[in-house]
CSV table of C-alpha atoms and ligand atoms in Angstrom, one decimal:
chain,number,residue,atom,x,y,z
A,1,MET,CA,29.9,2.5,15.7
A,2,GLU,CA,27.1,5.0,16.4
A,3,ILE,CA,23.7,3.7,15.5
A,4,PRO,CA,22.3,6.1,12.8
A,5,PHE,CA,19.0,7.9,13.0
A,6,ALA,CA,16.1,6.2,11.2
A,7,GLU,CA,12.3,6.6,10.7
A,8,SER,CA,10.0,5.8,13.6
A,9,TRP,CA,7.7,3.8,11.3
A,10,LYS,CA,7.9,1.1,8.6
A,11,ILE,CA,6.1,1.0,5.3
A,12,LYS,CA,3.0,-1.2,4.9
A,13,MET,CA,1.4,0.0,1.6
A,14,VAL,CA,3.0,1.6,-1.4
A,15,GLU,CA,1.8,3.7,-4.4
A,16,PRO,CA,3.7,3.5,-7.7
A,17,ILE,CA,5.0,6.8,-9.2
A,18,LYS,CA,6.3,7.3,-12.7
A,19,LYS,CA,9.2,9.1,-14.4
A,20,SER,CA,8.8,11.0,-17.7
A,21,THR,CA,11.0,12.4,-20.4
A,22,ARG,CA,12.0,16.1,-20.8
A,23,GLU,CA,10.1,16.3,-24.1
A,24,GLN,CA,6.9,15.1,-22.4
A,25,ARG,CA,7.3,17.5,-19.5
A,26,GLU,CA,7.9,20.4,-22.0
A,27,GLN,CA,4.6,19.5,-23.7
A,28,TRP,CA,2.7,19.2,-20.4
A,29,LEU,CA,4.0,22.5,-19.2
A,30,LYS,CA,2.8,24.2,-22.3
A,31,GLU,CA,-0.7,22.6,-21.9
A,32,ALA,CA,-0.7,23.7,-18.2
A,33,LYS,CA,0.0,27.3,-19.3
A,34,TYR,CA,3.2,27.1,-17.2
A,35,ASN,CA,1.2,26.9,-14.0
A,36,VAL,CA,2.1,23.6,-12.1
A,37,PHE,CA,-1.3,23.6,-10.4
A,38,MET,CA,-2.7,22.7,-13.8
A,39,LEU,CA,-0.5,19.6,-14.2
A,40,ARG,CA,-2.1,16.2,-13.7
A,41,SER,CA,-0.5,14.3,-10.8
A,42,GLU,CA,0.5,11.4,-13.2
A,43,GLN,CA,2.7,14.0,-14.9
A,44,VAL,CA,4.7,14.5,-11.7
A,45,TYR,CA,7.4,12.2,-10.4
A,46,ILE,CA,8.0,13.7,-6.9
A,47,ASP,CA,5.2,16.0,-5.7
A,48,CYS,CA,6.3,18.7,-3.4
A,49,ILE,CA,3.6,21.2,-4.2
A,50,THR,CA,2.2,20.9,-0.7
A,51,ASP,CA,2.3,19.0,2.5
A,52,SER,CA,-1.5,19.5,2.8
A,53,GLY,CA,-3.5,16.3,2.7
A,54,THR,CA,-0.7,14.5,1.0
A,55,GLY,CA,0.6,12.5,3.9
A,56,ALA,CA,0.3,8.7,4.5
A,57,MET,CA,-2.1,7.6,7.2
A,58,SER,CA,-1.1,5.0,9.7
A,59,ASP,CA,-2.5,1.5,10.2
A,60,ARG,CA,-4.2,2.8,13.3
A,61,GLN,CA,-5.9,5.6,11.4
A,62,TRP,CA,-7.1,3.3,8.6
A,63,ALA,CA,-8.4,1.0,11.3
A,64,ALA,CA,-10.3,3.9,12.9
A,65,MET,CA,-11.9,4.7,9.5
A,66,MET,CA,-13.9,1.4,9.9
A,67,THR,CA,-15.3,2.5,13.2
A,68,GLY,CA,-16.6,5.9,11.9
A,69,ASP,CA,-20.1,6.8,13.0
A,70,GLU,CA,-21.9,8.4,10.0
A,71,ALA,CA,-24.9,9.6,12.0
A,72,TYR,CA,-26.1,13.1,10.8
A,73,ALA,CA,-26.5,14.3,14.4
A,74,GLY,CA,-24.6,13.3,17.5
A,75,ALA,CA,-22.1,11.0,15.8
A,76,ARG,CA,-19.8,9.2,18.3
A,77,SER,CA,-16.9,10.0,16.0
A,78,PHE,CA,-17.5,13.7,16.6
A,79,TYR,CA,-17.4,13.3,20.3
A,80,GLU,CA,-14.2,11.2,20.1
A,81,LEU,CA,-12.6,13.9,18.0
A,82,LYS,CA,-13.8,16.7,20.2
A,83,ASP,CA,-12.4,15.0,23.3
A,84,THR,CA,-9.1,14.6,21.6
A,85,ILE,CA,-9.0,18.2,20.6
A,86,THR,CA,-10.0,19.3,24.1
A,87,ARG,CA,-7.3,17.1,25.6
A,88,ILE,CA,-4.5,18.5,23.3
A,89,THR,CA,-5.5,22.1,23.2
A,90,GLY,CA,-7.6,22.7,26.3
A,91,PHE,CA,-10.4,24.2,24.1
A,92,GLU,CA,-13.8,23.0,25.1
A,93,TYR,CA,-15.9,24.1,22.0
A,94,VAL,CA,-15.2,22.4,18.7
A,95,LEU,CA,-16.8,23.0,15.3
A,96,PRO,CA,-15.6,20.6,12.5
A,97,THR,CA,-15.2,21.9,8.9
A,98,HIS,CA,-14.2,20.4,5.6
A,99,GLN,CA,-10.7,22.1,5.7
A,100,GLY,CA,-8.8,25.0,7.1
A,101,ARG,CA,-10.1,27.7,4.8
A,102,ALA,CA,-13.6,26.6,5.7
A,103,ALA,CA,-12.8,27.1,9.3
A,104,GLU,CA,-11.6,30.6,8.4
A,105,ASN,CA,-14.7,31.3,6.4
A,106,VAL,CA,-17.0,30.3,9.2
A,107,LEU,CA,-15.2,32.0,12.0
A,108,PHE,CA,-14.4,35.2,10.0
A,109,SER,CA,-18.1,35.4,8.9
A,110,HIS,CA,-18.8,35.9,12.6
A,111,LEU,CA,-15.8,38.1,13.5
A,112,VAL,CA,-14.6,40.2,10.6
A,113,LYS,CA,-16.4,43.1,8.9
A,114,ALA,CA,-15.6,45.7,6.3
A,115,GLY,CA,-12.9,48.2,7.4
A,116,ASP,CA,-11.5,45.9,10.1
A,117,ILE,CA,-7.8,45.4,10.6
A,118,VAL,CA,-6.4,42.0,11.4
A,119,PRO,CA,-2.8,42.0,12.5
A,120,GLY,CA,-0.7,38.8,12.4
A,121,ASN,CA,2.5,37.1,11.2
A,122,SER,CA,2.5,36.5,7.5
A,123,HIS,CA,-1.2,35.6,7.1
A,124,PHE,CA,-1.5,32.5,4.9
A,125,ASP,CA,-3.0,33.3,1.4
A,126,THR,CA,-6.5,31.8,2.2
A,127,THR,CA,-6.5,33.7,5.6
A,128,LYS,CA,-5.6,36.9,3.8
A,129,GLY,CA,-8.1,36.1,1.1
A,130,HIS,CA,-10.9,35.7,3.7
A,131,ILE,CA,-10.0,39.0,5.3
A,132,GLU,CA,-9.6,41.0,2.1
A,133,SER,CA,-12.8,39.5,0.5
A,134,ARG,CA,-14.6,41.0,3.5
A,135,LYS,CA,-13.1,44.4,2.7
A,136,ALA,CA,-10.9,44.2,5.8
A,137,PHE,CA,-7.1,44.5,5.9
A,138,ALA,CA,-4.4,42.0,7.0
A,139,VAL,CA,-1.5,43.8,8.6
A,140,ASP,CA,1.7,41.8,8.6
A,141,CYS,CA,3.7,42.2,11.8
A,142,THR,CA,6.3,39.4,11.2
A,143,VAL,CA,9.8,40.1,12.6
A,144,ASP,CA,12.1,41.8,10.0
A,145,GLU,CA,14.6,38.9,10.4
A,146,ALA,CA,12.2,36.7,8.4
A,147,LYS,CA,13.0,38.7,5.2
A,148,ASN,CA,16.7,38.0,5.3
A,149,THR,CA,16.9,34.4,4.3
A,150,GLN,CA,20.6,33.9,5.3
A,151,LEU,CA,20.1,35.0,8.9
A,152,GLU,CA,20.2,32.1,11.3
A,153,VAL,CA,17.7,32.9,14.1
A,154,PRO,CA,15.8,30.2,15.9
A,155,PHE,CA,12.3,31.7,15.7
A,156,LYS,CA,12.0,33.5,12.4
A,157,GLY,CA,8.2,33.1,12.4
A,158,ASN,CA,7.7,35.4,15.4
A,159,VAL,CA,5.5,38.4,15.7
A,160,ASP,CA,7.3,41.7,16.0
A,161,LEU,CA,5.7,42.9,19.3
A,162,ASN,CA,6.5,46.6,18.6
A,163,LYS,CA,4.8,46.5,15.2
A,164,LEU,CA,1.8,44.7,16.8
A,165,ASP,CA,1.6,47.2,19.6
A,166,ALA,CA,1.8,50.1,17.1
A,167,CYS,CA,-0.9,48.6,14.9
A,168,LEU,CA,-3.2,48.2,17.9
A,169,ALA,CA,-2.3,51.7,19.3
A,170,GLU,CA,-3.5,53.2,16.1
A,171,ASN,CA,-6.4,51.0,15.2
A,172,ALA,CA,-7.6,49.3,18.4
A,173,ASP,CA,-11.3,49.9,17.7
A,174,LYS,CA,-11.0,48.3,14.2
A,175,VAL,CA,-9.1,45.1,15.3
A,176,PRO,CA,-11.5,42.1,15.9
A,177,PHE,CA,-8.6,39.8,16.9
A,178,ILE,CA,-4.9,39.1,16.4
A,179,ILE,CA,-4.0,36.0,14.3
A,180,VAL,CA,-0.8,34.1,14.9
A,181,THR,CA,0.2,31.4,12.4
A,182,ILE,CA,2.1,28.5,13.9
A,183,THR,CA,4.3,27.6,12.3
A,184,ASN,CA,4.6,30.6,10.0
A,185,ASN,CA,4.2,29.0,6.6
A,186,THR,CA,4.7,32.0,4.3
A,187,ALA,CA,7.9,33.0,6.1
A,188,GLY,CA,9.3,29.5,5.5
A,189,GLY,CA,7.7,27.1,7.9
A,190,GLN,CA,9.4,29.1,10.6
A,191,PRO,CA,8.4,28.5,14.2
A,192,VAL,CA,7.0,31.0,16.8
A,193,SER,CA,8.6,30.8,20.3
A,194,MET,CA,6.6,30.4,23.5
A,195,GLU,CA,8.2,33.6,24.7
A,196,ASN,CA,6.8,35.4,21.6
A,197,LEU,CA,3.3,33.8,22.1
A,198,ARG,CA,3.4,35.1,25.7
A,199,GLY,CA,4.4,38.5,24.4
A,200,VAL,CA,1.5,38.5,21.9
A,201,ARG,CA,-0.9,37.6,24.7
A,202,LYS,CA,0.4,40.5,26.8
A,203,VAL,CA,-0.2,43.0,24.0
A,204,ALA,CA,-3.6,41.5,23.3
A,205,ASP,CA,-4.6,41.8,27.0
A,206,LYS,CA,-3.3,45.4,27.0
A,207,TYR,CA,-5.9,46.3,24.3
A,208,GLY,CA,-8.5,43.8,25.4
A,209,LYS,CA,-8.2,41.8,22.2
A,210,ARG,CA,-8.6,38.1,21.4
A,211,VAL,CA,-5.9,35.9,20.0
A,212,ILE,CA,-6.5,33.2,17.3
A,213,PHE,CA,-3.9,30.7,16.3
A,214,ASP,CA,-3.9,29.5,12.7
A,215,SER,CA,-2.7,26.1,13.9
A,216,ALA,CA,-2.2,24.1,10.7
A,217,ARG,CA,1.3,23.0,11.8
A,218,PHE,CA,1.0,23.5,15.6
A,219,ALA,CA,2.7,20.2,16.4
A,220,GLU,CA,5.8,21.1,14.4
A,221,ASN,CA,5.9,24.4,16.2
A,222,ALA,CA,5.8,22.6,19.5
A,223,TYR,CA,8.7,20.4,18.4
A,224,PHE,CA,10.8,23.5,17.6
A,225,ILE,CA,9.9,25.0,21.0
A,226,LYS,CA,11.2,21.8,22.7
A,227,MET,CA,14.4,21.8,20.6
A,228,ARG,CA,15.2,25.5,20.7
A,229,GLU,CA,13.8,27.0,24.0
A,230,PRO,CA,15.7,25.7,26.9
A,231,GLU,CA,12.7,26.0,29.3
A,232,PHE,CA,11.0,23.3,27.4
A,233,LYS,CA,13.7,20.8,26.7
A,234,ASP,CA,12.3,18.2,29.1
A,235,ALA,CA,8.6,18.9,28.3
A,236,THR,CA,6.5,16.5,26.2
A,237,ILE,CA,5.1,17.7,22.9
A,238,LYS,CA,1.6,17.4,24.4
A,239,GLU,CA,2.6,19.5,27.4
A,240,ILE,CA,4.0,22.2,25.1
A,241,CYS,CA,0.8,22.2,23.0
A,242,ARG,CA,-1.3,22.8,26.1
A,243,GLU,CA,0.9,25.7,27.1
A,244,MET,CA,0.8,27.2,23.6
A,245,PHE,CA,-3.0,27.0,23.3
A,246,ALA,CA,-3.4,28.4,26.8
A,247,LEU,CA,-2.2,31.7,25.3
A,248,ALA,CA,-4.9,31.8,22.7
A,249,ASP,CA,-8.7,32.3,22.7
A,250,ALA,CA,-9.5,30.2,19.6
A,251,MET,CA,-7.9,28.3,16.8
A,252,THR,CA,-8.6,27.6,13.2
A,253,MET,CA,-7.1,24.3,12.0
A,254,SER,CA,-6.3,22.7,8.6
A,255,SER,CA,-6.2,19.1,9.7
A,256,LYS,CA,-4.6,18.2,6.4
A,257,LYS,CA,-1.2,19.1,7.9
A,258,ASP,CA,-0.6,18.3,11.5
A,259,GLY,CA,-3.8,16.2,11.8
A,260,LEU,CA,-2.2,13.7,9.4
A,261,VAL,CA,-5.4,13.3,7.4
A,262,ASN,CA,-6.2,13.9,3.7
A,263,MET,CA,-9.1,16.3,4.3
A,264,GLY,CA,-10.6,18.1,7.3
A,265,GLY,CA,-10.4,21.1,9.5
A,266,PHE,CA,-12.0,22.6,12.6
A,267,ILE,CA,-12.5,25.6,14.8
A,268,ALA,CA,-11.9,25.3,18.5
A,269,THR,CA,-12.3,27.9,21.3
A,270,ARG,CA,-12.7,28.3,25.0
A,271,TRP,CA,-15.3,31.0,24.6
A,272,GLU,CA,-19.0,30.3,24.3
A,273,ASP,CA,-19.7,33.6,22.5
A,274,ILE,CA,-17.3,32.7,19.7
A,275,TYR,CA,-18.8,29.2,19.5
A,276,GLU,CA,-22.3,30.5,19.4
A,277,GLY,CA,-21.5,33.1,16.7
A,278,ALA,CA,-19.5,30.8,14.5
A,279,LYS,CA,-22.2,28.0,14.9
A,280,LYS,CA,-24.7,30.2,12.9
A,281,PHE,CA,-22.4,30.1,9.9
A,282,LEU,CA,-21.3,26.5,10.3
A,283,ILE,CA,-24.7,25.0,9.5
A,284,PRO,CA,-25.4,26.8,6.2
A,285,PHE,CA,-21.8,26.8,5.0
A,286,GLU,CA,-20.5,23.4,6.1
A,287,GLY,CA,-23.0,21.2,7.8
A,288,PHE,CA,-24.6,20.3,11.2
A,289,LEU,CA,-22.6,20.9,14.4
A,290,THR,CA,-21.4,17.3,14.8
A,291,TYR,CA,-20.0,16.8,11.3
A,292,GLY,CA,-19.6,20.2,9.6
A,293,GLY,CA,-18.2,19.0,6.3
A,294,MET,CA,-16.5,15.8,7.5
A,295,ASN,CA,-17.4,12.1,7.3
A,296,GLY,CA,-17.7,10.3,10.6
A,297,ARG,CA,-14.8,8.0,9.5
A,298,ASP,CA,-12.6,11.0,8.7
A,299,MET,CA,-13.3,12.5,12.1
A,300,ALA,CA,-12.3,9.1,13.6
A,301,ALA,CA,-9.0,9.1,11.6
A,302,LEU,CA,-8.3,12.7,12.6
A,303,ALA,CA,-8.7,11.9,16.3
A,304,VAL,CA,-6.0,9.2,15.9
A,305,GLY,CA,-3.8,11.5,13.7
A,306,LEU,CA,-3.8,14.3,16.2
A,307,ASP,CA,-2.7,12.0,18.9
A,308,GLU,CA,0.1,10.4,16.8
A,309,ASN,CA,1.5,13.7,15.5
A,310,THR,CA,1.8,15.2,19.0
A,311,GLU,CA,4.4,12.5,19.9
A,312,PHE,CA,8.1,13.4,19.7
A,313,ASP,CA,9.2,10.4,17.6
A,314,MET,CA,6.8,11.2,14.8
A,315,LEU,CA,7.9,14.8,14.6
A,316,GLU,CA,11.6,14.0,14.9
A,317,THR,CA,11.4,11.6,12.0
A,318,ARG,CA,9.6,14.3,9.9
A,319,ILE,CA,11.7,17.3,10.7
A,320,LYS,CA,15.0,15.3,10.3
A,321,GLN,CA,13.9,14.4,6.8
A,322,VAL,CA,13.5,18.1,6.0
A,323,GLU,CA,16.9,18.8,7.5
A,324,TYR,CA,18.4,15.9,5.5
A,325,LEU,CA,17.4,17.7,2.3
A,326,ALA,CA,18.6,21.0,3.6
A,327,LYS,CA,22.0,19.6,4.3
A,328,LYS,CA,22.4,18.5,0.7
A,329,LEU,CA,21.5,22.0,-0.5
A,330,ASP,CA,24.2,23.4,1.9
A,331,GLU,CA,26.7,21.1,0.2
A,332,TYR,CA,25.7,22.6,-3.2
A,333,GLY,CA,25.5,26.2,-1.9
A,334,ILE,CA,21.9,26.6,-2.9
A,335,PRO,CA,20.3,29.5,-0.8
A,336,TYR,CA,17.1,28.8,1.1
A,337,GLN,CA,15.3,30.3,4.1
A,338,ARG,CA,17.6,29.5,7.0
A,339,PRO,CA,17.4,27.6,9.3
A,340,VAL,CA,15.2,25.2,7.5
A,341,GLY,CA,11.6,25.2,8.8
A,342,GLY,CA,9.2,22.4,9.6
A,343,HIS,CA,7.4,21.3,6.5
A,344,ALA,CA,9.4,22.6,3.5
A,345,LEU,CA,12.4,24.1,2.0
A,346,PHE,CA,11.9,27.6,0.7
A,347,ILE,CA,14.5,28.3,-2.0
A,348,ASP,CA,15.4,31.9,-2.3
A,349,ALA,CA,14.6,32.4,-6.0
A,350,ASP,CA,15.7,36.0,-6.1
A,351,LYS,CA,19.2,34.9,-5.2
A,352,VAL,CA,19.3,31.9,-7.6
A,353,LEU,CA,17.8,33.5,-10.7
A,354,ASP,CA,19.2,36.9,-10.0
A,355,GLN,CA,19.1,37.9,-13.7
A,356,VAL,CA,15.3,37.4,-13.9
A,357,PRO,CA,13.6,40.7,-13.1
A,358,LYS,CA,11.0,40.8,-10.3
A,359,GLU,CA,8.3,41.6,-12.9
A,360,GLU,CA,9.0,38.3,-14.6
A,361,PHE,CA,8.5,36.2,-11.4
A,362,PRO,CA,11.8,34.5,-10.7
A,363,ALA,CA,10.4,31.9,-8.2
A,364,GLN,CA,7.7,30.8,-10.7
A,365,MET,CA,10.5,30.5,-13.3
A,366,LEU,CA,12.5,28.3,-10.9
A,367,THR,CA,9.4,26.2,-10.2
A,368,ILE,CA,9.1,25.6,-14.0
A,369,GLU,CA,12.8,24.8,-14.4
A,370,LEU,CA,12.8,22.2,-11.6
A,371,TYR,CA,9.8,20.5,-13.1
A,372,ARG,CA,11.5,20.5,-16.5
A,373,GLU,CA,14.6,19.1,-15.0
A,374,ALA,CA,13.2,16.0,-13.2
A,375,GLY,CA,9.4,16.1,-13.0
A,376,ILE,CA,9.6,17.5,-9.4
A,377,ARG,CA,6.7,19.8,-8.6
A,378,GLY,CA,7.3,22.6,-6.2
A,379,CYS,CA,5.2,25.7,-5.6
A,380,GLU,CA,5.7,29.4,-5.9
A,381,ILE,CA,5.3,31.3,-2.6
A,382,GLY,CA,6.3,34.7,-3.9
A,383,TYR,CA,5.2,37.5,-6.0
A,384,LEU,CA,2.5,35.6,-7.8
A,385,LEU,CA,1.0,34.3,-4.6
A,386,ALA,CA,1.2,37.8,-3.0
A,387,ASP,CA,-1.6,39.0,-5.4
A,388,ARG,CA,-2.1,42.6,-6.2
A,389,ASP,CA,-2.7,45.4,-3.6
A,390,PRO,CA,-6.4,45.5,-3.2
A,391,ILE,CA,-6.4,49.3,-3.6
A,392,THR,CA,-3.7,50.2,-6.0
A,393,ARG,CA,-3.9,46.9,-8.0
A,394,GLU,CA,-0.1,47.0,-8.3
A,395,ASN,CA,1.9,43.7,-7.9
A,396,ARG,CA,3.2,43.3,-4.4
A,397,PHE,CA,7.0,42.9,-4.6
A,398,GLY,CA,7.7,43.6,-0.9
A,399,GLY,CA,8.1,40.1,0.4
A,400,ASN,CA,10.3,37.1,-0.4
A,401,ASP,CA,10.1,35.2,-3.7
A,402,PHE,CA,10.4,31.6,-2.8
A,403,LEU,CA,10.2,28.2,-4.6
A,404,ARG,CA,8.7,26.1,-1.8
A,405,LEU,CA,9.4,22.4,-1.8
A,406,CYS,CA,7.1,20.7,0.7
A,407,ILE,CA,7.9,17.4,2.2
A,408,CYS,CA,4.8,15.2,2.6
A,409,ARG,CA,4.4,13.4,5.9
A,410,ARG,CA,5.5,9.7,5.9
A,411,THR,CA,5.4,9.6,2.1
A,412,TYR,CA,8.8,9.9,0.4
A,413,THR,CA,12.2,8.3,1.4
A,414,ASN,CA,15.5,10.0,1.7
A,415,ASN,CA,16.3,8.5,-1.8
A,416,HIS,CA,13.7,10.9,-3.1
A,417,MET,CA,15.3,13.7,-1.2
A,418,ASP,CA,18.5,12.9,-3.0
A,419,VAL,CA,16.7,13.1,-6.4
A,420,ILE,CA,15.3,16.5,-5.4
A,421,ALA,CA,18.7,17.8,-4.4
A,422,ALA,CA,20.4,16.6,-7.5
A,423,ALA,CA,17.8,18.1,-9.8
A,424,LEU,CA,18.0,21.4,-7.9
A,425,LYS,CA,21.8,21.3,-8.3
A,426,ASN,CA,21.5,20.9,-12.0
A,427,VAL,CA,19.2,23.9,-12.3
A,428,TYR,CA,21.5,25.8,-10.0
A,429,ASP,CA,24.5,25.0,-12.1
A,430,ARG,CA,22.9,26.5,-15.2
A,431,ARG,CA,21.2,29.5,-13.5
A,432,HIS,CA,23.3,32.0,-15.4
A,433,GLU,CA,21.7,30.9,-18.6
A,434,ILE,CA,18.3,31.7,-17.3
A,435,LYS,CA,17.7,35.4,-18.0
A,436,ARG,CA,14.0,35.7,-18.6
A,437,GLY,CA,11.0,34.7,-16.6
A,438,VAL,CA,7.3,34.6,-17.4
A,439,LYS,CA,4.5,37.0,-18.1
A,440,ILE,CA,0.8,36.8,-17.0
A,441,VAL,CA,-1.7,36.1,-19.7
A,442,TRP,CA,-4.7,35.7,-17.4
A,443,GLU,CA,-5.2,36.1,-13.7
A,444,ALA,CA,-8.0,35.9,-11.1
A,445,GLU,CA,-8.6,38.9,-8.8
A,446,LEU,CA,-7.8,37.0,-5.6
A,447,MET,CA,-5.5,34.0,-5.0
A,448,ARG,CA,-4.4,34.2,-8.6
A,449,HIS,CA,-1.5,31.7,-8.3
A,450,PHE,CA,-3.8,28.7,-8.4
A,451,THR,CA,-5.3,29.5,-11.8
A,452,VAL,CA,-3.0,32.0,-13.4
A,453,GLN,CA,-2.0,31.4,-17.1
A,454,LEU,CA,1.5,32.3,-18.1
A,455,GLU,CA,3.8,32.5,-21.1
A,456,PRO,CA,7.6,32.1,-21.0
A,457,LEU,CA,9.6,35.2,-22.1
A,458,GLY,CA,12.7,34.7,-24.1
B,1,F0G,N1,-3.4,28.2,7.3
B,1,F0G,C1,-2.2,27.8,6.9
B,1,F0G,C2,-1.0,28.2,7.7
B,1,F0G,C3,-2.0,27.0,5.8
B,1,F0G,O1,-0.8,26.6,5.4
B,1,F0G,C4,-3.2,26.6,5.1
B,1,F0G,C5,-3.0,25.7,3.9
B,1,F0G,C6,-4.4,27.0,5.5
B,1,F0G,C7,-4.5,27.8,6.6
B,1,F0G,C8,-5.7,26.6,4.8
B,1,F0G,O2,-6.0,25.3,5.0
B,1,F0G,O3,-5.8,24.1,2.8
B,1,F0G,O4,-7.0,23.1,4.7
B,1,F0G,O5,-8.0,25.0,3.5
B,1,F0G,N2,-2.0,25.5,3.3
B,1,F0G,C9,-1.7,24.6,2.2
B,1,F0G,C10,-0.3,24.8,1.7
B,1,F0G,C11,-2.7,24.6,1.1
B,1,F0G,O6,0.0,24.3,0.7
B,1,F0G,O7,0.5,25.5,2.4
B,1,F0G,P1,-6.7,24.3,3.9
């Protein structure tokens, strides 16, 4: 008999979670104004709202916490972290921040000014927010294949090099840098190939531009490169990481994802001028150069986490769990962004709730229905998250409308995946009864999905 695949770790500490009744959930939804960000975590049975900062640290990371150096200046933990980052990425200059968006804030304060144009592949919402709040523009150059959720292509996160070239040909003097998000979260946790990263580098060099990687899930991206690009089938994850980052000038990092920690981020670069420029904003916004928003102990845990998560076994365990859930959905015929990405399933809400008009936010309605069904909290990555166009103030309905179900690292078992799949199937089976969605009662100008207040229609 073939020995089945199993996790590359065992469990040492557990945290109880609680079920609830449908009546309770109905009440809690009402109190939360139908925005699942407003629920308390005790009201959630299985939490798939994000894979950010929600993973379980290893025994080695917890042990490292005890060794943290909390010195204000020159902490040993900073130098340990910096050496690890340099070893994995090749970048010599490192600035720690309290999370990924803080890295964006610090770096973009130096690099982005009003009127600038920043091309990239489906900028994440905070990235776009930090560009647009500076009265600059994010231009999405993702490959068109990403829009068709049923198309099976291996690197749906790629940058369309023709779109990128056209954007630069037209606006070269306004482009401070190109940003490539690895993996491409908004398009469905989809990877970007090494071939594509090489192509981006070529276009950037043609116009004398710098390339920044938004690297939140860079290790998962390296795993997909190993599995899907024949050139790298025998390479280690760490070798692939070095090769990816060799094609960039700098990176922003949310360590809460592939750093395997609950809080943290950093900027890293090979260029002294970027470091010197960003440094000026790090100190007032985040903190001194050798802690910048992080505890010494958290930097120590991050150094271990980065090392652990750039090992094949860890990534294989993780991605196989995401694939396990995807296979269940295949059995039930539930449409999602194919092939499944690294950190989450992105359910194609437009296709599931096809009677709910766009203007009533189908993916948000599906998010609400899944919570109603079994206390599972997903997250809308769709028309609500897309915000309004900064100039016309119209809703942006051009992209996909997804219910994202993130899988936390080393947190839930495949039994939990079975619960998620069954709950989704129940909602899917009664999809024809769901004809109306929600309307917005109150919204913020930017990043509205976090705090939006909604009312169900019908
Ligand atoms: N870039 C990407 C690709 C992200 O996915 C995120 C966060 C950030 C930057 C910002 O990092 O949260 O540490 O400030 N994504 C989370 C998510 C929140 O749920 O996808 P942060």
